[in-house]
CSV table of C-alpha atoms in Angstrom, one decimal:
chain,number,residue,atom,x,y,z
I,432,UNK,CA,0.0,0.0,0.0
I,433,UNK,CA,1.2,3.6,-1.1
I,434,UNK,CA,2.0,5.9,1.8
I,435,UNK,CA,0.7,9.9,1.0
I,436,UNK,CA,4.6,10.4,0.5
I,437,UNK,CA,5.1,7.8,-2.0
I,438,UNK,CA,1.6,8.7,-3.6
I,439,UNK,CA,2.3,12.1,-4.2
I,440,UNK,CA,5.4,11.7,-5.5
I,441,UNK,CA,3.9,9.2,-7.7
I,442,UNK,CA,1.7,12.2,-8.9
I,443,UNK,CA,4.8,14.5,-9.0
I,444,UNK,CA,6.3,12.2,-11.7
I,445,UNK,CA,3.3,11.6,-13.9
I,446,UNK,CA,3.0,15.5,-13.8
I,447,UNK,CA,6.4,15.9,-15.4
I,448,UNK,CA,6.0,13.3,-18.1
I,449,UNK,CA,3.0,14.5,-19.6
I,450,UNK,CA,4.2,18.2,-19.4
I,451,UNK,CA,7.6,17.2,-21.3
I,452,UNK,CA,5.3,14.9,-24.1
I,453,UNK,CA,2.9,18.5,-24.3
I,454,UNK,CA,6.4,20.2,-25.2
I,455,UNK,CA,8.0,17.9,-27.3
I,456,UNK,CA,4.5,17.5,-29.5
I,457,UNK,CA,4.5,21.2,-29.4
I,458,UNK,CA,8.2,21.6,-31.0
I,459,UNK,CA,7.6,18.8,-33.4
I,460,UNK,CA,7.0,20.3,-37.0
I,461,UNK,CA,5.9,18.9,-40.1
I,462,UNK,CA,5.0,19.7,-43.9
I,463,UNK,CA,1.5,20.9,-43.9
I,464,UNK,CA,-0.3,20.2,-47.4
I,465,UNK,CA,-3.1,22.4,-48.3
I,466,UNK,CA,-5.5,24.0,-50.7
I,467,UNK,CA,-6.9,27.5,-50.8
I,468,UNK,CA,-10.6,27.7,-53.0
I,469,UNK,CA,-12.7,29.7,-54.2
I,470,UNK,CA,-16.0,29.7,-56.6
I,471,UNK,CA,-15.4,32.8,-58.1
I,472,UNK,CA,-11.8,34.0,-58.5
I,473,UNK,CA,-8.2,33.1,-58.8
I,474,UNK,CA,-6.4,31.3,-56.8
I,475,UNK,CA,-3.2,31.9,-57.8
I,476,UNK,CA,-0.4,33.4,-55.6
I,477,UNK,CA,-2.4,33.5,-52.6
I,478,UNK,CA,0.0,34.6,-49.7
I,479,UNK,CA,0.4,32.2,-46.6
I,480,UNK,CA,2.5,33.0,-43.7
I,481,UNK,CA,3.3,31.0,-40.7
I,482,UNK,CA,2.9,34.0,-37.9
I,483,UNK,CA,4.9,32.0,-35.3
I,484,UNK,CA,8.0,30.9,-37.6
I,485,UNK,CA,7.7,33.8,-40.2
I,486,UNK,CA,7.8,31.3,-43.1
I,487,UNK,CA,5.7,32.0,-46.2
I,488,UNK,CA,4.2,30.8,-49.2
I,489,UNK,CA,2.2,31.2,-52.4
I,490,UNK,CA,-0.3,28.7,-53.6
I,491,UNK,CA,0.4,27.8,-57.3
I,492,UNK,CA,-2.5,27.5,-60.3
I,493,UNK,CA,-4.5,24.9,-58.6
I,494,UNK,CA,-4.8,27.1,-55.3
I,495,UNK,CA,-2.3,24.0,-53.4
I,496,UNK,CA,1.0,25.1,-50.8
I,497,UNK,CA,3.1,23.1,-48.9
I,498,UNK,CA,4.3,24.7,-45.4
I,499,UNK,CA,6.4,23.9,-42.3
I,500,UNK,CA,4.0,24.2,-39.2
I,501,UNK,CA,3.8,23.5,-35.2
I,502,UNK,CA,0.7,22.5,-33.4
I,503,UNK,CA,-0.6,25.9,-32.2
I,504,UNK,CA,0.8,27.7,-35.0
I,505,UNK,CA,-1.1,30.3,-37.1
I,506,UNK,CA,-1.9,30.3,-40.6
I,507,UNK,CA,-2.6,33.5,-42.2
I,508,UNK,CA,-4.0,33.8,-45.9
I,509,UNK,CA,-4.4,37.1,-47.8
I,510,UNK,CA,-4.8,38.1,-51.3
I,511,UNK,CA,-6.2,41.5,-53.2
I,512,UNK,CA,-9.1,39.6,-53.8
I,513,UNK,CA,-9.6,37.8,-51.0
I,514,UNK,CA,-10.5,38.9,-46.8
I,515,UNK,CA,-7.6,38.3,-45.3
I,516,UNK,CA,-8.1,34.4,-42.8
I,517,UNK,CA,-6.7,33.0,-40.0
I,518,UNK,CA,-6.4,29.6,-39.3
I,519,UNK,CA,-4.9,27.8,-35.9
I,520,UNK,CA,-3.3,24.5,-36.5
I,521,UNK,CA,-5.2,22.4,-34.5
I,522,UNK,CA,-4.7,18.4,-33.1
I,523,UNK,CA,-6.8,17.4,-35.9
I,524,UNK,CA,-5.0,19.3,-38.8
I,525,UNK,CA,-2.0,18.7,-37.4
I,526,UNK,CA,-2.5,15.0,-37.3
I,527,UNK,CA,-4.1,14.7,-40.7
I,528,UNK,CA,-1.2,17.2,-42.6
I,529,UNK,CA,-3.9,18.3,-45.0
I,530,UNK,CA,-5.9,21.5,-44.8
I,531,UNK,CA,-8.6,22.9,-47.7
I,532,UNK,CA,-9.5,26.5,-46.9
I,533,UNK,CA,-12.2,28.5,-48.3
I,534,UNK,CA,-11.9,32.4,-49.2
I,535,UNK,CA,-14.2,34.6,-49.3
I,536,UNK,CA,-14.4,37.6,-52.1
I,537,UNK,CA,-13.3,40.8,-50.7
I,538,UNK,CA,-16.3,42.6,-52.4
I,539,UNK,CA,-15.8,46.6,-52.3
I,540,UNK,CA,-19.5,48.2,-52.0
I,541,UNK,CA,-19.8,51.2,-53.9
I,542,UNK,CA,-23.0,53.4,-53.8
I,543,UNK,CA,-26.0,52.8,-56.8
I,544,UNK,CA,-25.7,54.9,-59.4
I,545,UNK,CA,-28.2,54.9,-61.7
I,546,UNK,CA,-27.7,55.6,-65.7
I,547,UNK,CA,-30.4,56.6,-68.2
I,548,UNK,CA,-28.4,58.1,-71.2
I,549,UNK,CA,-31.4,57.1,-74.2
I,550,UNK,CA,-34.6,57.1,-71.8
I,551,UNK,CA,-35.0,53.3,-71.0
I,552,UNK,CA,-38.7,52.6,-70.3
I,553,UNK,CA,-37.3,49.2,-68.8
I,554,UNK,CA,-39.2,47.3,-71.3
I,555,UNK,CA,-36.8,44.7,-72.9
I,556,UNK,CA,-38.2,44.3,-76.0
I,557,UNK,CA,-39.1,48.0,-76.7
I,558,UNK,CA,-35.7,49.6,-75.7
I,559,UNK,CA,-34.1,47.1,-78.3
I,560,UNK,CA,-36.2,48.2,-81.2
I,561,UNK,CA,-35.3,51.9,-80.1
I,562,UNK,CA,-32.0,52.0,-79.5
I,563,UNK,CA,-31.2,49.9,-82.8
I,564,UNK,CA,-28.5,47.9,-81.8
I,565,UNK,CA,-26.2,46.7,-84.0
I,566,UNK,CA,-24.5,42.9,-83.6
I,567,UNK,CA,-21.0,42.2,-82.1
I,568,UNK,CA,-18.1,42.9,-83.9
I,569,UNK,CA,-15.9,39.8,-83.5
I,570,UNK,CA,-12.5,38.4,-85.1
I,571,UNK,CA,-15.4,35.3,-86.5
I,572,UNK,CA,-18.1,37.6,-87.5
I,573,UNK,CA,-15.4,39.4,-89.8
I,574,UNK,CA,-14.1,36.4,-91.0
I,575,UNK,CA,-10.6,36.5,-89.7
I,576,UNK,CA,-7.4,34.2,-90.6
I,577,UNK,CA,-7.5,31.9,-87.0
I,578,UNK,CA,-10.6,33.3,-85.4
I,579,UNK,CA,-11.5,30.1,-84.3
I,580,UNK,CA,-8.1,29.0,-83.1
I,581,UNK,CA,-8.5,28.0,-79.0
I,582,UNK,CA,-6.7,30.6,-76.6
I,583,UNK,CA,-4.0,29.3,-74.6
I,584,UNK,CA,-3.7,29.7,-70.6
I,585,UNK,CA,-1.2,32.3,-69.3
I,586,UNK,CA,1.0,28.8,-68.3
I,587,UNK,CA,0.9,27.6,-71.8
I,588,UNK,CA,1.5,31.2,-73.3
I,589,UNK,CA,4.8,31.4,-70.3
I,590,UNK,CA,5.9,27.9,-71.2
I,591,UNK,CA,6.3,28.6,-75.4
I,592,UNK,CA,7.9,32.1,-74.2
I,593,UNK,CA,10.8,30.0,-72.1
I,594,UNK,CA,10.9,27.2,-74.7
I,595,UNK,CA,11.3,28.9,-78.5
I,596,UNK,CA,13.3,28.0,-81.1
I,597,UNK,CA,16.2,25.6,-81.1
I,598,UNK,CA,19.2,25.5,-78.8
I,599,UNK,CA,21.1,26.4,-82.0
I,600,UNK,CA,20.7,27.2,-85.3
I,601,UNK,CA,23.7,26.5,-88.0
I,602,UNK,CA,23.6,28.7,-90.6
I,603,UNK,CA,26.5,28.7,-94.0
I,604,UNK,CA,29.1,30.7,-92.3
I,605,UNK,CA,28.1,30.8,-88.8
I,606,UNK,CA,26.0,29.4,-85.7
I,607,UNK,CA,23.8,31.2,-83.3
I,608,UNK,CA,22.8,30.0,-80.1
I,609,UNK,CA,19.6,30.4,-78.5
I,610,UNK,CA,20.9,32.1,-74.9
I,611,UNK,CA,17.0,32.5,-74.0
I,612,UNK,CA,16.1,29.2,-74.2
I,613,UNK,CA,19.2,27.7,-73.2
I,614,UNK,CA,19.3,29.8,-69.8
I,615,UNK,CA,15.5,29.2,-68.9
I,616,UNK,CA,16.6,25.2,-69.2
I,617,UNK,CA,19.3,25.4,-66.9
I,618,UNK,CA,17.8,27.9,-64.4
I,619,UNK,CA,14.4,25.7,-64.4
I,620,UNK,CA,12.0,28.2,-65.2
I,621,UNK,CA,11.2,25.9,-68.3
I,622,UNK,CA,10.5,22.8,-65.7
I,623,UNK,CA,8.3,25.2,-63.9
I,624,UNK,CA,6.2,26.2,-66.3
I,625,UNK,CA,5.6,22.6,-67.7
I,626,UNK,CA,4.4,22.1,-64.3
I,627,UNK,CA,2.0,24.7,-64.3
I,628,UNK,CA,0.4,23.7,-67.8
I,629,UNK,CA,0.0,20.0,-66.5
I,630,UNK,CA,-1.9,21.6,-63.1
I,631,UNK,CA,-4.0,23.6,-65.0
I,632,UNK,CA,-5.0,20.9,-67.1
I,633,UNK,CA,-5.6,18.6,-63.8
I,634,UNK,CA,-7.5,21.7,-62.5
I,635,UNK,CA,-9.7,21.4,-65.5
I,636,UNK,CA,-10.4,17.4,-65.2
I,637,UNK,CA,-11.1,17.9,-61.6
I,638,UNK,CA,-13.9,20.9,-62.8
I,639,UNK,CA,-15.3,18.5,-64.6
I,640,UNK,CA,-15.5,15.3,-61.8
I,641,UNK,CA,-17.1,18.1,-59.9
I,642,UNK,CA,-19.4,18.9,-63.2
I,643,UNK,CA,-20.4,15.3,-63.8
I,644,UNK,CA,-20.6,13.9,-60.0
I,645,UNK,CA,-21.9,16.1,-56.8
I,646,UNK,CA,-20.0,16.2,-53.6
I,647,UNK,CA,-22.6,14.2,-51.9
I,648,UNK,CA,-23.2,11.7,-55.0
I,649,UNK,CA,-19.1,10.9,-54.4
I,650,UNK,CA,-19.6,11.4,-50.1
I,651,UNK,CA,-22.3,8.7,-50.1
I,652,UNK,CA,-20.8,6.1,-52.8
I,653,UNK,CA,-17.7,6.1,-51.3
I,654,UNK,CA,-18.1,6.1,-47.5
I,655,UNK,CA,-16.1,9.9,-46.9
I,656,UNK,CA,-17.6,12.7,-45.4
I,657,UNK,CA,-19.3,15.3,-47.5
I,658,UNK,CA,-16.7,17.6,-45.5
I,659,UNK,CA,-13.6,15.8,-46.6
I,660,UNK,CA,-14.5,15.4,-50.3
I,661,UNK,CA,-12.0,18.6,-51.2
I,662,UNK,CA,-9.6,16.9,-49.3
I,663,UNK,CA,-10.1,13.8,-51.4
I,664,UNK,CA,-9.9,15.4,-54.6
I,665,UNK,CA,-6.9,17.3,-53.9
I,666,UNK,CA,-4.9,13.9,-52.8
I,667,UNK,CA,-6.4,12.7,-56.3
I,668,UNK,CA,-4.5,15.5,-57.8
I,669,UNK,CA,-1.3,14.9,-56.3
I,670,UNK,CA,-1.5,11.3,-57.8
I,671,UNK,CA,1.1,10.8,-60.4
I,672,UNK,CA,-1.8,9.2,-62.8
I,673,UNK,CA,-4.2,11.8,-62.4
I,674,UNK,CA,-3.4,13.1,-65.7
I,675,UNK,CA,-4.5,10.2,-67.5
I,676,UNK,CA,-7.9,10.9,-66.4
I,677,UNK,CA,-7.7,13.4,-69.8
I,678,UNK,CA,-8.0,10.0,-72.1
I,679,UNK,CA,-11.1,8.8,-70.2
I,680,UNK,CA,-13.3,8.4,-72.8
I,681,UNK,CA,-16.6,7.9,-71.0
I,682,UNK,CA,-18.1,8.4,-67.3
I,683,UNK,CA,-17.5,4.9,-66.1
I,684,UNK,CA,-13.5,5.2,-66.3
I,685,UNK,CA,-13.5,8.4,-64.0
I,686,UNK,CA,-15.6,6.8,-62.0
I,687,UNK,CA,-13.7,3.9,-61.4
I,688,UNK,CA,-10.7,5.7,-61.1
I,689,UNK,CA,-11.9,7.8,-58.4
I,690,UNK,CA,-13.3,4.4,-56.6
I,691,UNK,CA,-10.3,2.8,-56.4
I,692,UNK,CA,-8.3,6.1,-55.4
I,693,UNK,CA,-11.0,6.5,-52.0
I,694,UNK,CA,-9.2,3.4,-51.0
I,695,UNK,CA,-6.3,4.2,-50.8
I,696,UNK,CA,-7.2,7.7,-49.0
I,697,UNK,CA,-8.7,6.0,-46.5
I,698,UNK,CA,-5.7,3.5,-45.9
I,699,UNK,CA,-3.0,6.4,-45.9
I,700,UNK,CA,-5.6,7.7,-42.7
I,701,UNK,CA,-7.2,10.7,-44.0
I,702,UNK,CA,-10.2,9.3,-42.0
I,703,UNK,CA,-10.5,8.6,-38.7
I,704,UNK,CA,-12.0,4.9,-38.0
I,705,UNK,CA,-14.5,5.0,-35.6
């Protein structure tokens, strides 16, 4: 049988050992993944910085980051377009290493101002016939050499800039090398921007799994909360065959693809058993 002595010291030593396991948890960091969203704008080069450790981050073309954190630490997100968020990393967060964080439009309220230049009675089909307008001029309307030609993303437009022309060109008498091209190899900047033209193109299959299947359709068929869906989707993303989702040629392949990936993000422990 314990004497009080013993038994408090007994206390005394329990006390310490879950006050140096608080500490060391506390101090222990890791790579937090994450993905800022938003249903209206951009969410490109959103700004992220760690306000305990001062590290920061932009999210690339898909709205994803990567960041060093510590349990307690605080997030902060801001952007031009965007109310500037905070976010503490919590047990939960820290434990799962994958956050999805939604922004909200930073909407500037100006006062109503109302504009009557050719006295509108308000009456669609009368104020047409009035004002005679006349059809839209367009590059397809006028018939112009490629007006039908698809326009390029800002990454695709980057990516030709970095990679013109041939490394070099001989010519009778002399040969020129391309410098530009040559020094956007070796610094990366060409790597970079290939990267950015395959996320956009993910970011547009992913548009369209949202498109084709609802986050409760995908929630329900798959057994993961409706909550963790954009969690699910942006660990589909980070899969090196997501791309190959672009060759799908009908509904079923997606499908199955996204099956078989809910597996394995419930294996890796995204999900808490209950």
């Amino acid at each position: 049988m314990l004497t009080p002595k013993k038994t408090f010291e007994f206390c005394i030593f329990l006390y310490f050992v879950f006050t140096l396991s608080s500490c060391f948890g506390q101090e222990k960091t890791i790579k937090l993944n994450g993905k800022v969203q938003s249903i209206s704008n951009d969410v490109l080069f959103v700004l992220i910085v760690n306000k305990n450790s001062k590290k920061s981050t932009i999210t690339d073309s898909l709205g994803q980051f990567t960041i060093e954190v510590k349990l307690k630490d605080s997030l902060r997100f801001t952007a031009v377009q965007y109310q500037t968020k905070e976010i503490s990393i919590t047990s939960k967060i820290f434990l799962e290493k994958l956050l999805v964080v939604d922004l909200v439009d930073n909407v500037i309220n100006l006062n109503e101002v109302t504009v009557t230049p050719y006295n509108l009675t308000g009456k669609i089909d009368l104020d047409i016939e009035r004002l005679a307008i006349a059809p839209s001029v367009t590059s397809s309307v006028l018939g112009l050499p490629n007006a039908d030609v698809e326009k390029m993303s800002q990454s695709e437009r980057l990516l030709i800039e970095a990679d013109r022309g041939k490394y070099m060109r001989f010519y009778v008498i002399a040969l020129t090398i391309n410098t530009h091209k040559i020094l956007n190899k070796l610094s990366g900047r060409t790597d970079r921007m290939k990267g950015m033209v395959a996320r956009d193109k993910n970011m547009e299959i992913e548009k369209e799994i949202i498109a084709k299947f609802s986050k409760k359709t995908m929630s329900e068929s798959f057994k993961i909360p409706e909550e963790k869906i954009d969690g699910f989707l942006t660990f589909c993303l980070s899969q090196t065959d997501f791309s190959e989702l672009s060759k799908a040629t009908n509904t079923e392949e997606i499908w199955e693809y996204l099956k078989l990936k809910s597996i394995a993000f419930k294996e890796q422990g995204f999900i808490k058993k209950e």
